[in-house]
mmCIF file of C-alpha atoms in Angstrom:
data_model
loop_
_atom_site.group_PDB
_atom_site.id
_atom_site.type_symbol
_atom_site.label_atom_id
_atom_site.label_comp_id
_atom_site.label_asym_id
_atom_site.label_seq_id
_atom_site.Cartn_x
_atom_site.Cartn_y
_atom_site.Cartn_z
ATOM 1 C CA UNK A 28 -28.537 30.109 3.335
ATOM 2 C CA UNK A 29 -25.751 30.828 0.545
ATOM 3 C CA UNK A 30 -24.603 28.012 -1.855
ATOM 4 C CA UNK A 31 -21.250 26.255 -0.966
ATOM 5 C CA UNK A 32 -18.549 28.459 -2.648
ATOM 6 C CA UNK A 33 -16.260 27.093 -5.033
ATOM 7 C CA UNK A 34 -12.766 27.372 -6.171
ATOM 8 C CA UNK A 35 -10.861 26.552 -9.045
ATOM 9 C CA UNK A 36 -8.128 25.191 -6.167
ATOM 10 C CA UNK A 37 -11.573 22.915 -4.818
ATOM 11 C CA UNK A 38 -10.724 19.259 -5.592
ATOM 12 C CA UNK A 39 -12.953 17.838 -8.340
ATOM 13 C CA UNK A 40 -15.116 15.593 -8.018
ATOM 14 C CA UNK A 41 -14.717 12.284 -10.767
ATOM 15 C CA UNK A 42 -17.555 11.007 -12.005
ATOM 16 C CA UNK A 43 -17.209 8.038 -9.990
ATOM 17 C CA UNK A 44 -18.096 10.486 -7.071
ATOM 18 C CA UNK A 45 -14.829 10.738 -5.377
ATOM 19 C CA UNK A 46 -12.606 13.398 -4.899
ATOM 20 C CA UNK A 47 -10.260 13.994 -7.535
ATOM 21 C CA UNK A 48 -6.453 14.897 -6.356
ATOM 22 C CA UNK A 49 -5.209 17.053 -9.253
ATOM 23 C CA UNK A 50 -4.726 19.800 -9.541
ATOM 24 C CA UNK A 51 -3.488 21.745 -6.593
ATOM 25 C CA UNK A 52 -5.642 20.047 -4.422
ATOM 26 C CA UNK A 53 -2.954 20.225 -1.747
ATOM 27 C CA UNK A 54 -2.032 23.811 -2.476
ATOM 28 C CA UNK A 55 -2.347 26.362 1.009
ATOM 29 C CA UNK A 56 -1.391 23.282 2.855
ATOM 30 C CA UNK A 57 2.251 22.349 4.905
ATOM 31 C CA UNK A 58 3.302 18.716 5.348
ATOM 32 C CA UNK A 59 6.402 17.400 6.712
ATOM 33 C CA UNK A 60 8.581 14.962 5.464
ATOM 34 C CA UNK A 61 10.527 12.604 7.786
ATOM 35 C CA UNK A 62 11.931 10.318 4.659
ATOM 36 C CA UNK A 63 15.063 9.922 3.738
ATOM 37 C CA UNK A 64 15.076 7.023 1.420
ATOM 38 C CA UNK A 65 13.085 8.349 -2.470
ATOM 39 C CA UNK A 66 12.477 11.678 -0.674
ATOM 40 C CA UNK A 67 13.125 13.577 -3.307
ATOM 41 C CA UNK A 68 10.724 12.112 -5.593
ATOM 42 C CA UNK A 69 8.059 12.010 -2.894
ATOM 43 C CA UNK A 70 8.098 15.402 -2.071
ATOM 44 C CA UNK A 71 7.914 16.225 -5.543
ATOM 45 C CA UNK A 72 4.723 13.885 -5.789
ATOM 46 C CA UNK A 73 3.119 16.707 -3.495
ATOM 47 C CA UNK A 74 4.583 19.785 -4.719
ATOM 48 C CA UNK A 75 3.092 19.042 -7.978
ATOM 49 C CA UNK A 76 -0.276 19.144 -6.431
ATOM 50 C CA UNK A 77 0.402 22.113 -4.284
ATOM 51 C CA UNK A 78 2.139 21.730 -1.070
ATOM 52 C CA UNK A 79 4.782 23.156 0.455
ATOM 53 C CA UNK A 80 7.031 20.502 1.527
ATOM 54 C CA UNK A 81 8.877 20.930 4.859
ATOM 55 C CA UNK A 82 11.491 18.143 4.482
ATOM 56 C CA UNK A 83 13.531 17.004 7.928
ATOM 57 C CA UNK A 84 15.191 13.100 7.331
ATOM 58 C CA UNK A 85 14.715 11.432 10.823
ATOM 59 C CA UNK A 86 17.015 8.784 9.994
ATOM 60 C CA UNK A 87 19.467 7.182 7.928
ATOM 61 C CA UNK A 88 20.550 3.958 6.542
ATOM 62 C CA UNK A 89 23.571 2.785 7.994
ATOM 63 C CA UNK A 90 24.213 -0.563 5.233
ATOM 64 C CA UNK A 91 26.452 -3.728 7.183
ATOM 65 C CA UNK A 92 28.525 -4.900 4.863
ATOM 66 C CA UNK A 93 31.366 -4.917 6.429
ATOM 67 C CA UNK A 94 29.676 -5.744 9.487
ATOM 68 C CA UNK A 95 30.601 -8.904 11.439
ATOM 69 C CA UNK A 96 27.255 -9.588 12.523
ATOM 70 C CA UNK A 97 26.377 -10.345 8.760
ATOM 71 C CA UNK A 98 28.872 -11.841 7.984
ATOM 72 C CA UNK A 99 28.369 -14.287 10.950
ATOM 73 C CA UNK A 100 24.572 -14.451 10.083
ATOM 74 C CA UNK A 101 25.508 -15.216 6.270
ATOM 75 C CA UNK A 102 27.963 -18.386 7.792
ATOM 76 C CA UNK A 103 24.785 -19.725 10.526
ATOM 77 C CA UNK A 104 22.674 -19.790 7.015
ATOM 78 C CA UNK A 105 24.943 -21.561 5.376
ATOM 79 C CA UNK A 106 26.088 -24.163 7.956
ATOM 80 C CA UNK A 107 23.171 -25.988 6.937
ATOM 81 C CA UNK A 108 20.031 -26.696 4.587
ATOM 82 C CA UNK A 109 18.114 -23.592 5.428
ATOM 83 C CA UNK A 110 14.086 -24.049 4.802
ATOM 84 C CA UNK A 111 12.685 -21.160 5.009
ATOM 85 C CA UNK A 112 13.762 -17.521 4.099
ATOM 86 C CA UNK A 113 11.667 -14.790 5.221
ATOM 87 C CA UNK A 114 12.510 -11.207 3.253
ATOM 88 C CA UNK A 115 11.426 -7.801 4.674
ATOM 89 C CA UNK A 116 12.684 -5.502 2.214
ATOM 90 C CA UNK A 117 14.209 -5.238 -1.276
ATOM 91 C CA UNK A 118 17.287 -2.983 -0.551
ATOM 92 C CA UNK A 119 17.698 -5.347 2.314
ATOM 93 C CA UNK A 120 17.867 -8.601 0.697
ATOM 94 C CA UNK A 121 19.738 -6.906 -2.575
ATOM 95 C CA UNK A 122 22.939 -5.545 0.199
ATOM 96 C CA UNK A 123 22.482 -9.024 1.672
ATOM 97 C CA UNK A 124 23.779 -10.453 -1.653
ATOM 98 C CA UNK A 125 25.821 -7.712 -2.595
ATOM 99 C CA UNK A 126 27.738 -7.885 0.953
ATOM 100 C CA UNK A 127 27.911 -12.412 0.642
ATOM 101 C CA UNK A 128 29.665 -11.213 -3.115
ATOM 102 C CA UNK A 129 32.536 -9.324 -1.890
ATOM 103 C CA UNK A 130 33.056 -12.011 0.936
ATOM 104 C CA UNK A 131 33.478 -15.212 -1.750
ATOM 105 C CA UNK A 132 29.826 -16.665 -0.923
ATOM 106 C CA UNK A 133 27.537 -15.471 -3.252
ATOM 107 C CA UNK A 134 27.275 -18.584 -4.899
ATOM 108 C CA UNK A 135 26.944 -20.379 -1.705
ATOM 109 C CA UNK A 136 24.306 -18.161 -0.222
ATOM 110 C CA UNK A 137 22.581 -18.758 -4.132
ATOM 111 C CA UNK A 138 22.559 -21.905 -3.547
ATOM 112 C CA UNK A 139 20.995 -22.251 -0.100
ATOM 113 C CA UNK A 140 18.312 -19.962 -0.836
ATOM 114 C CA UNK A 141 17.444 -21.481 -4.039
ATOM 115 C CA UNK A 142 17.169 -24.941 -1.769
ATOM 116 C CA UNK A 143 14.646 -22.615 0.701
ATOM 117 C CA UNK A 144 10.862 -21.629 0.589
ATOM 118 C CA UNK A 145 11.414 -17.854 0.056
ATOM 119 C CA UNK A 146 8.636 -15.672 1.937
ATOM 120 C CA UNK A 147 8.828 -11.733 0.909
ATOM 121 C CA UNK A 148 7.023 -9.664 2.973
ATOM 122 C CA UNK A 149 5.794 -7.553 -0.125
ATOM 123 C CA UNK A 150 6.093 -6.577 -3.725
ATOM 124 C CA UNK A 151 9.242 -4.929 -3.622
ATOM 125 C CA UNK A 152 11.064 -7.817 -1.741
ATOM 126 C CA UNK A 153 9.301 -10.011 -4.080
ATOM 127 C CA UNK A 154 10.843 -8.248 -7.032
ATOM 128 C CA UNK A 155 14.164 -8.270 -5.589
ATOM 129 C CA UNK A 156 14.216 -11.897 -5.397
ATOM 130 C CA UNK A 157 12.794 -12.390 -8.949
ATOM 131 C CA UNK A 158 16.087 -9.653 -9.613
ATOM 132 C CA UNK A 159 18.404 -11.516 -8.318
ATOM 133 C CA UNK A 160 16.935 -14.865 -10.552
ATOM 134 C CA UNK A 161 15.336 -16.919 -7.511
ATOM 135 C CA UNK A 162 11.767 -17.987 -7.044
ATOM 136 C CA UNK A 163 9.297 -16.728 -4.566
ATOM 137 C CA UNK A 164 6.955 -18.746 -2.296
ATOM 138 C CA UNK A 165 4.466 -16.418 -0.903
ATOM 139 C CA UNK A 166 3.591 -12.962 -0.336
ATOM 140 C CA UNK A 167 0.934 -11.699 2.035
ATOM 141 C CA UNK A 168 -1.563 -9.376 1.365
ATOM 142 C CA UNK A 169 -1.441 -6.619 4.337
ATOM 143 C CA UNK A 170 2.836 -6.276 3.186
ATOM 144 C CA UNK A 171 3.706 -6.761 6.636
ATOM 145 C CA UNK A 172 5.417 -9.167 9.155
ATOM 146 C CA UNK A 173 2.221 -10.711 10.955
ATOM 147 C CA UNK A 174 1.009 -12.349 8.549
ATOM 148 C CA UNK A 175 4.213 -14.014 7.344
ATOM 149 C CA UNK A 176 4.151 -14.661 11.430
ATOM 150 C CA UNK A 177 1.006 -16.093 11.270
ATOM 151 C CA UNK A 178 1.430 -17.764 7.733
ATOM 152 C CA UNK A 179 4.034 -19.294 9.451
ATOM 153 C CA UNK A 180 2.688 -20.178 12.927
ATOM 154 C CA UNK A 181 -0.100 -21.916 11.018
ATOM 155 C CA UNK A 182 2.986 -24.996 9.991
ATOM 156 C CA UNK A 183 5.040 -27.616 11.983
ATOM 157 C CA UNK A 184 8.016 -25.621 12.670
ATOM 158 C CA UNK A 185 9.225 -28.222 14.957
ATOM 159 C CA UNK A 186 13.217 -28.360 13.772
ATOM 160 C CA UNK A 187 12.995 -25.684 10.458
ATOM 161 C CA UNK A 188 15.975 -23.423 9.954
ATOM 162 C CA UNK A 189 14.079 -20.414 9.286
ATOM 163 C CA UNK A 190 16.613 -16.913 8.397
ATOM 164 C CA UNK A 191 14.781 -13.202 8.918
ATOM 165 C CA UNK A 192 16.679 -10.584 7.182
ATOM 166 C CA UNK A 193 15.942 -7.609 9.543
ATOM 167 C CA UNK A 194 14.463 -4.511 8.154
ATOM 168 C CA UNK A 195 16.450 -1.830 10.453
ATOM 169 C CA UNK A 196 15.441 -3.055 13.612
ATOM 170 C CA UNK A 197 14.890 -6.463 16.271
ATOM 171 C CA UNK A 198 11.363 -8.188 15.010
ATOM 172 C CA UNK A 199 11.637 -9.741 18.490
ATOM 173 C CA UNK A 200 8.164 -11.092 19.136
ATOM 174 C CA UNK A 201 8.407 -12.238 15.443
ATOM 175 C CA UNK A 202 11.336 -14.310 16.386
ATOM 176 C CA UNK A 203 10.673 -15.471 19.421
ATOM 177 C CA UNK A 204 7.413 -17.077 18.259
ATOM 178 C CA UNK A 205 9.208 -19.416 15.637
ATOM 179 C CA UNK A 206 11.435 -20.005 18.313
ATOM 180 C CA UNK A 207 8.292 -20.815 20.526
ATOM 181 C CA UNK A 208 6.827 -22.919 17.842
ATOM 182 C CA UNK A 209 9.953 -25.004 17.392
ATOM 183 C CA UNK A 210 12.273 -23.483 14.596
ATOM 184 C CA UNK A 211 15.781 -22.926 14.961
ATOM 185 C CA UNK A 212 15.697 -18.883 13.740
ATOM 186 C CA UNK A 213 18.716 -17.320 12.558
ATOM 187 C CA UNK A 214 18.331 -13.439 12.046
ATOM 188 C CA UNK A 215 20.195 -11.594 9.955
ATOM 189 C CA UNK A 216 20.936 -7.820 10.453
ATOM 190 C CA UNK A 217 21.668 -6.273 6.695
ATOM 191 C CA UNK A 218 21.781 -2.380 7.698
ATOM 192 C CA UNK A 219 20.775 -0.207 10.595
ATOM 193 C CA UNK A 220 18.137 3.012 11.460
ATOM 194 C CA UNK A 221 20.377 5.672 12.750
ATOM 195 C CA UNK A 222 19.225 9.138 13.437
ATOM 196 C CA UNK A 223 19.960 11.794 10.743
ATOM 197 C CA UNK A 224 23.357 13.308 10.744
ATOM 198 C CA UNK A 225 21.756 17.185 11.369
ATOM 199 C CA UNK A 226 18.893 16.687 13.824
ATOM 200 C CA UNK A 227 17.674 20.213 13.506
ATOM 201 C CA UNK A 228 15.286 19.734 10.470
ATOM 202 C CA UNK A 229 13.727 17.265 12.300
ATOM 203 C CA UNK A 230 13.241 19.103 15.896
ATOM 204 C CA UNK A 231 12.256 22.402 13.629
ATOM 205 C CA UNK A 232 9.269 19.906 12.444
ATOM 206 C CA UNK A 233 8.528 19.042 15.819
ATOM 207 C CA UNK A 234 8.317 22.615 16.895
ATOM 208 C CA UNK A 235 5.785 23.108 13.581
ATOM 209 C CA UNK A 236 3.750 20.444 14.225
ATOM 210 C CA UNK A 237 3.241 21.246 17.916
ATOM 211 C CA UNK A 238 2.325 24.939 17.130
ATOM 212 C CA UNK A 239 0.015 24.077 13.885
ATOM 213 C CA UNK A 240 2.732 25.462 11.368
ATOM 214 C CA UNK A 241 2.025 22.273 9.607
ATOM 215 C CA UNK A 242 -0.904 20.236 8.516
ATOM 216 C CA UNK A 243 0.468 16.911 8.008
ATOM 217 C CA UNK A 244 3.530 14.652 9.184
ATOM 218 C CA UNK A 245 4.105 12.005 6.427
ATOM 219 C CA UNK A 246 5.970 8.512 7.669
ATOM 220 C CA UNK A 247 7.100 5.824 5.177
ATOM 221 C CA UNK A 248 9.294 3.808 8.260
ATOM 222 C CA UNK A 249 8.229 2.795 11.379
ATOM 223 C CA UNK A 250 11.666 3.657 12.495
ATOM 224 C CA UNK A 251 11.367 7.277 11.539
ATOM 225 C CA UNK A 252 8.128 7.338 13.552
ATOM 226 C CA UNK A 253 10.338 6.370 16.614
ATOM 227 C CA UNK A 254 12.721 8.818 15.752
ATOM 228 C CA UNK A 255 10.637 11.564 15.580
ATOM 229 C CA UNK A 256 8.525 10.518 19.162
ATOM 230 C CA UNK A 257 12.352 10.118 20.703
ATOM 231 C CA UNK A 258 13.561 13.906 19.626
ATOM 232 C CA UNK A 259 10.501 15.229 20.492
ATOM 233 C CA UNK A 260 11.094 13.407 24.047
ATOM 234 C CA UNK A 261 13.998 14.322 24.451
ATOM 235 C CA UNK A 262 12.810 18.262 24.390
ATOM 236 C CA UNK A 263 9.787 17.580 26.357
ATOM 237 C CA UNK A 264 7.848 17.996 23.611
ATOM 238 C CA UNK A 265 6.854 14.128 23.230
ATOM 239 C CA UNK A 266 2.755 14.742 24.172
ATOM 240 C CA UNK A 267 2.834 17.981 22.596
ATOM 241 C CA UNK A 268 3.338 16.377 19.772
ATOM 242 C CA UNK A 269 0.785 13.392 20.672
ATOM 243 C CA UNK A 270 -1.541 16.170 21.307
ATOM 244 C CA UNK A 271 -1.620 17.436 18.353
ATOM 245 C CA UNK A 272 -1.403 14.310 16.314
ATOM 246 C CA UNK A 273 -4.740 13.543 17.579
ATOM 247 C CA UNK A 274 -6.034 16.543 17.045
ATOM 248 C CA UNK A 275 -4.905 19.468 13.908
ATOM 249 C CA UNK A 276 -1.938 17.942 12.392
ATOM 250 C CA UNK A 277 -2.437 14.511 10.359
ATOM 251 C CA UNK A 278 -0.302 11.801 10.758
ATOM 252 C CA UNK A 279 0.131 9.669 7.885
ATOM 253 C CA UNK A 280 1.644 6.859 7.224
ATOM 254 C CA UNK A 281 2.934 4.586 4.178
ATOM 255 C CA UNK A 282 1.404 1.592 5.280
ATOM 256 C CA UNK A 283 0.062 -0.759 8.349
ATOM 257 C CA UNK A 284 3.535 -1.020 9.243
ATOM 258 C CA UNK A 285 4.720 2.505 9.663
ATOM 259 C CA UNK A 286 1.859 3.430 11.414
ATOM 260 C CA UNK A 287 2.307 0.641 14.157
ATOM 261 C CA UNK A 288 4.021 2.681 16.436
ATOM 262 C CA UNK A 289 1.269 6.250 16.477
ATOM 263 C CA UNK A 290 -1.141 3.542 16.722
ATOM 264 C CA UNK A 291 -0.091 1.867 19.870
ATOM 265 C CA UNK A 292 0.102 5.666 21.125
ATOM 266 C CA UNK A 293 -3.553 6.023 20.517
ATOM 267 C CA UNK A 294 -2.838 8.726 17.222
ATOM 268 C CA UNK A 295 -5.531 8.008 14.351
ATOM 269 C CA UNK A 296 -3.405 7.119 11.232
ATOM 270 C CA UNK A 297 -4.295 8.071 8.129
ATOM 271 C CA UNK A 298 -2.887 5.645 5.595
ATOM 272 C CA UNK A 299 -3.632 4.157 1.637
ATOM 273 C CA UNK A 300 -5.371 1.472 0.713
ATOM 274 C CA UNK A 301 -1.453 0.249 -0.718
ATOM 275 C CA UNK A 302 1.649 0.925 0.495
ATOM 276 C CA UNK A 303 2.811 3.033 -1.970
ATOM 277 C CA UNK A 304 4.785 6.364 -2.041
ATOM 278 C CA UNK A 305 2.034 7.595 -5.156
ATOM 279 C CA UNK A 306 -1.201 5.846 -2.901
ATOM 280 C CA UNK A 307 -0.397 8.172 -0.157
ATOM 281 C CA UNK A 308 0.108 11.359 -2.270
ATOM 282 C CA UNK A 309 -2.791 11.003 -3.100
ATOM 283 C CA UNK A 310 -4.522 10.133 0.174
ATOM 284 C CA UNK A 311 -3.115 13.472 1.898
ATOM 285 C CA UNK A 312 -4.365 15.184 -1.527
ATOM 286 C CA UNK A 313 -7.927 14.154 -0.718
ATOM 287 C CA UNK A 314 -7.531 14.018 3.227
ATOM 288 C CA UNK A 315 -6.372 17.309 3.707
ATOM 289 C CA UNK A 316 -9.083 19.081 1.936
ATOM 290 C CA UNK A 317 -12.068 17.233 2.742
ATOM 291 C CA UNK A 318 -11.091 18.317 6.330
ATOM 292 C CA UNK A 319 -8.669 20.966 6.293
ATOM 293 C CA UNK A 320 -10.755 23.740 4.660
ATOM 294 C CA UNK A 321 -13.363 26.904 5.860
ATOM 295 C CA UNK A 322 -15.156 27.512 3.740
ATOM 296 C CA UNK A 323 -17.559 31.179 3.567
ATOM 297 C CA UNK A 324 -18.772 34.126 2.756
ATOM 298 C CA UNK A 325 -17.958 37.232 4.509
ATOM 299 C CA UNK A 326 -18.119 40.770 3.118
ATOM 300 C CA UNK A 327 -19.994 39.834 0.269
ATOM 301 C CA UNK A 328 -16.348 37.583 -0.983
ATOM 302 C CA UNK A 329 -15.988 33.725 -1.345
ATOM 303 C CA UNK A 330 -13.561 32.227 1.683
ATOM 304 C CA UNK A 331 -11.996 29.603 1.694
ATOM 305 C CA UNK A 332 -9.214 28.750 4.513
ATOM 306 C CA UNK A 333 -6.604 26.829 4.451
ATOM 307 C CA UNK A 334 -3.437 25.777 6.332
ATOM 308 C CA UNK A 335 -1.252 28.263 5.221
ATOM 309 C CA UNK A 336 -3.413 30.375 2.716
ATOM 310 C CA UNK A 337 -6.877 31.557 2.292
ATOM 311 C CA UNK A 338 -8.830 31.892 -1.330
ATOM 312 C CA UNK A 339 -9.922 34.330 -2.004
ATOM 313 C CA UNK A 340 -12.561 34.407 -4.865
ATOM 314 C CA UNK A 341 -10.774 31.669 -6.546
ATOM 315 C CA UNK A 342 -7.014 33.691 -5.607
ATOM 316 C CA UNK A 343 -5.170 31.472 -3.479
ATOM 317 C CA UNK A 344 -3.400 33.849 -0.855
ATOM 318 C CA UNK A 345 -0.789 33.102 1.880
ATOM 319 C CA UNK A 346 -0.987 34.675 4.592
ATOM 320 C CA UNK A 347 2.156 34.813 7.323
ATOM 321 C CA UNK A 348 2.033 32.691 11.084
ATOM 322 C CA UNK A 349 0.038 35.875 12.704
ATOM 323 C CA UNK A 350 -2.519 37.117 10.350
ATOM 324 C CA UNK A 351 -3.388 33.640 9.461
ATOM 325 C CA UNK A 352 -4.014 32.546 13.305
ATOM 326 C CA UNK A 353 -5.976 35.660 13.818
ATOM 327 C CA UNK A 354 -8.636 34.816 10.899
ATOM 328 C CA UNK A 355 -8.825 31.102 11.717
ATOM 329 C CA UNK A 356 -10.022 32.279 15.211
ATOM 330 C CA UNK A 357 -12.495 34.563 12.888
ATOM 331 C CA UNK A 358 -14.145 31.932 11.684
ATOM 332 C CA UNK A 359 -14.407 30.080 14.537
ATOM 333 C CA UNK A 360 -17.695 32.487 14.901
ATOM 334 C CA UNK A 361 -18.234 33.917 11.526
ATOM 335 C CA UNK A 362 -20.500 36.763 12.425
ATOM 336 C CA UNK A 363 -19.224 37.071 15.791
ATOM 337 C CA UNK A 364 -17.205 39.654 17.602
ATOM 338 C CA UNK A 365 -14.039 38.292 18.845
ATOM 339 C CA UNK A 366 -12.044 40.131 21.901
ATOM 340 C CA UNK A 367 -8.749 41.456 21.298
ATOM 341 C CA UNK A 368 -7.996 39.454 23.971
ATOM 342 C CA UNK A 369 -8.627 36.412 22.742
ATOM 343 C CA UNK A 370 -7.011 37.099 19.465
ATOM 344 C CA UNK A 371 -4.026 37.332 20.997
ATOM 345 C CA UNK A 372 -3.841 34.276 22.980
ATOM 346 C CA UNK A 373 -3.470 32.856 19.210
ATOM 347 C CA UNK A 374 -0.253 34.710 17.778
ATOM 348 C CA UNK A 375 2.726 32.914 17.306
ATOM 349 C CA UNK A 376 5.506 33.903 20.065
ATOM 350 C CA UNK A 377 2.706 35.105 22.977
ATOM 351 C CA UNK A 378 3.797 38.710 22.876
ATOM 352 C CA UNK A 379 3.767 40.479 26.526
ATOM 353 C CA UNK A 380 0.615 42.440 27.473
ATOM 354 C CA UNK A 381 2.389 46.006 26.713
ATOM 355 C CA UNK A 382 2.839 44.742 23.124
ATOM 356 C CA UNK A 383 -0.094 42.908 22.317
ATOM 357 C CA UNK A 384 -2.458 45.038 21.416
ATOM 358 C CA UNK A 385 -0.430 46.855 19.359
ATOM 359 C CA UNK A 386 0.507 42.658 17.977
ATOM 360 C CA UNK A 387 -3.332 42.351 17.286
ATOM 361 C CA UNK A 388 -3.707 45.683 15.337
ATOM 362 C CA UNK A 389 -1.152 44.533 12.911
ATOM 363 C CA UNK A 390 -1.870 41.131 12.430
ATOM 364 C CA UNK A 391 -5.070 42.718 11.398
ATOM 365 C CA UNK A 392 -3.334 44.939 8.698
ATOM 366 C CA UNK A 393 -1.248 42.105 8.026
ATOM 367 C CA UNK A 394 -4.439 39.869 7.354
ATOM 368 C CA UNK A 395 -6.662 42.926 5.483
ATOM 369 C CA UNK A 396 -3.713 43.794 3.023
ATOM 370 C CA UNK A 397 -3.152 39.826 1.900
ATOM 371 C CA UNK A 398 -6.912 39.688 1.284
ATOM 372 C CA UNK A 399 -7.379 42.232 -0.726
ATOM 373 C CA UNK A 400 -11.082 43.384 -0.628
ATOM 374 C CA UNK A 401 -11.789 45.413 1.899
ATOM 375 C CA UNK A 402 -14.712 45.078 4.402
ATOM 376 C CA UNK A 403 -14.179 40.908 4.887
ATOM 377 C CA UNK A 404 -12.734 41.777 7.558
ATOM 378 C CA UNK A 405 -15.112 44.675 10.420
ATOM 379 C CA UNK A 406 -13.992 46.737 13.669
ATOM 380 C CA UNK A 407 -16.491 46.893 16.444
ATOM 381 C CA UNK A 408 -15.117 49.305 18.216
ATOM 382 C CA UNK A 409 -14.604 49.398 22.150
ATOM 383 C CA UNK A 410 -14.944 45.194 20.884
ATOM 384 C CA UNK A 411 -12.545 43.484 18.695
ATOM 385 C CA UNK A 412 -12.984 41.995 15.108
ATOM 386 C CA UNK A 413 -15.275 40.215 13.064
ATOM 387 C CA UNK A 414 -15.738 38.703 9.891
ATOM 388 C CA UNK A 415 -18.251 40.359 7.830
ATOM 389 C CA UNK A 416 -21.054 37.856 7.563
ATOM 390 C CA UNK A 417 -24.129 36.871 8.927
ATOM 391 C CA UNK A 418 -24.599 33.504 10.926
ATOM 392 C CA UNK A 419 -25.406 30.845 8.834
ATOM 393 C CA UNK A 420 -22.880 31.916 5.610
ATOM 394 C CA UNK A 421 -20.561 28.986 6.223
ATOM 395 C CA UNK A 422 -20.912 27.030 3.342
#
């Protein structure tokens, strides 16, 4: 068996034995990004590593500074001493204090928060609290609402007044558990998530995920996950999308809160150890090359087949969907003949029987032209096509 195919684009190994993710670790891979906030920053992190990025915002954040519910909740907090305040997001906490300032309630709210124990869900919430000149009491290691809930339930909550700043959607189980433990709970709805104004990019991304046109979809919030599943359900594609996530498309989530809706549906999730955008980009740059690259030798040339491109003797060559689909099917059976009828089934769009043979021939022609060196793809007369490698020549 030949030695493994190497490439300048292959991720090198660091002295510690773990793959490095710079540079070009994601070259040849396509990643869908559903984020709205900090989208440009995250896309730049992926593109810097060579990825092709498909932007499809799933949701938009709507502040509720003028909302009567937020004003009512704030007045309820101010109606008496408050014992604990759960702060789930930095942007939400800043929005709440800004709204209170607009209503002339800033000083009173600050006094109540100073006297209370402030429990922050993660570093961003903690940073917002400290930036406001307040002292945080406790932050969970997991940055999850579940750990905050368990921390509170381990105490005697009877008669305690607890304010919970929501993060775009109800925390029904969280607040119900506190109430059952005897606490008075005030829910503070600082902002809400709504579907993105233009749903067409998200619908296109769903179609691409179902058809294998992307290698991963990255999520940075649970509402974005729910929005994508809801949009797929509306188009009759929810089960197909879940099947794609369970198979060839990686579902990458920034943290456990984001991952929860997918994990509840049995979807395997890729996530970093710490819930940060940079960590998520690095995780993808390690995960996709490790699982999504086929290396082999054909016609004496080293091939590294990635999501939408192939590396031939170290040179990255992007491929259109049809030639890439044909190459991947040939690579499933290296050295073996694959019939035209089988190749026809993998062509995007499903050509009619009358045009199928011509479509396969065109895809093969385009594939050979894109690969460059002759002899990589062989024609076996009246049978089909094969990659010109001996059995076992897969690196």
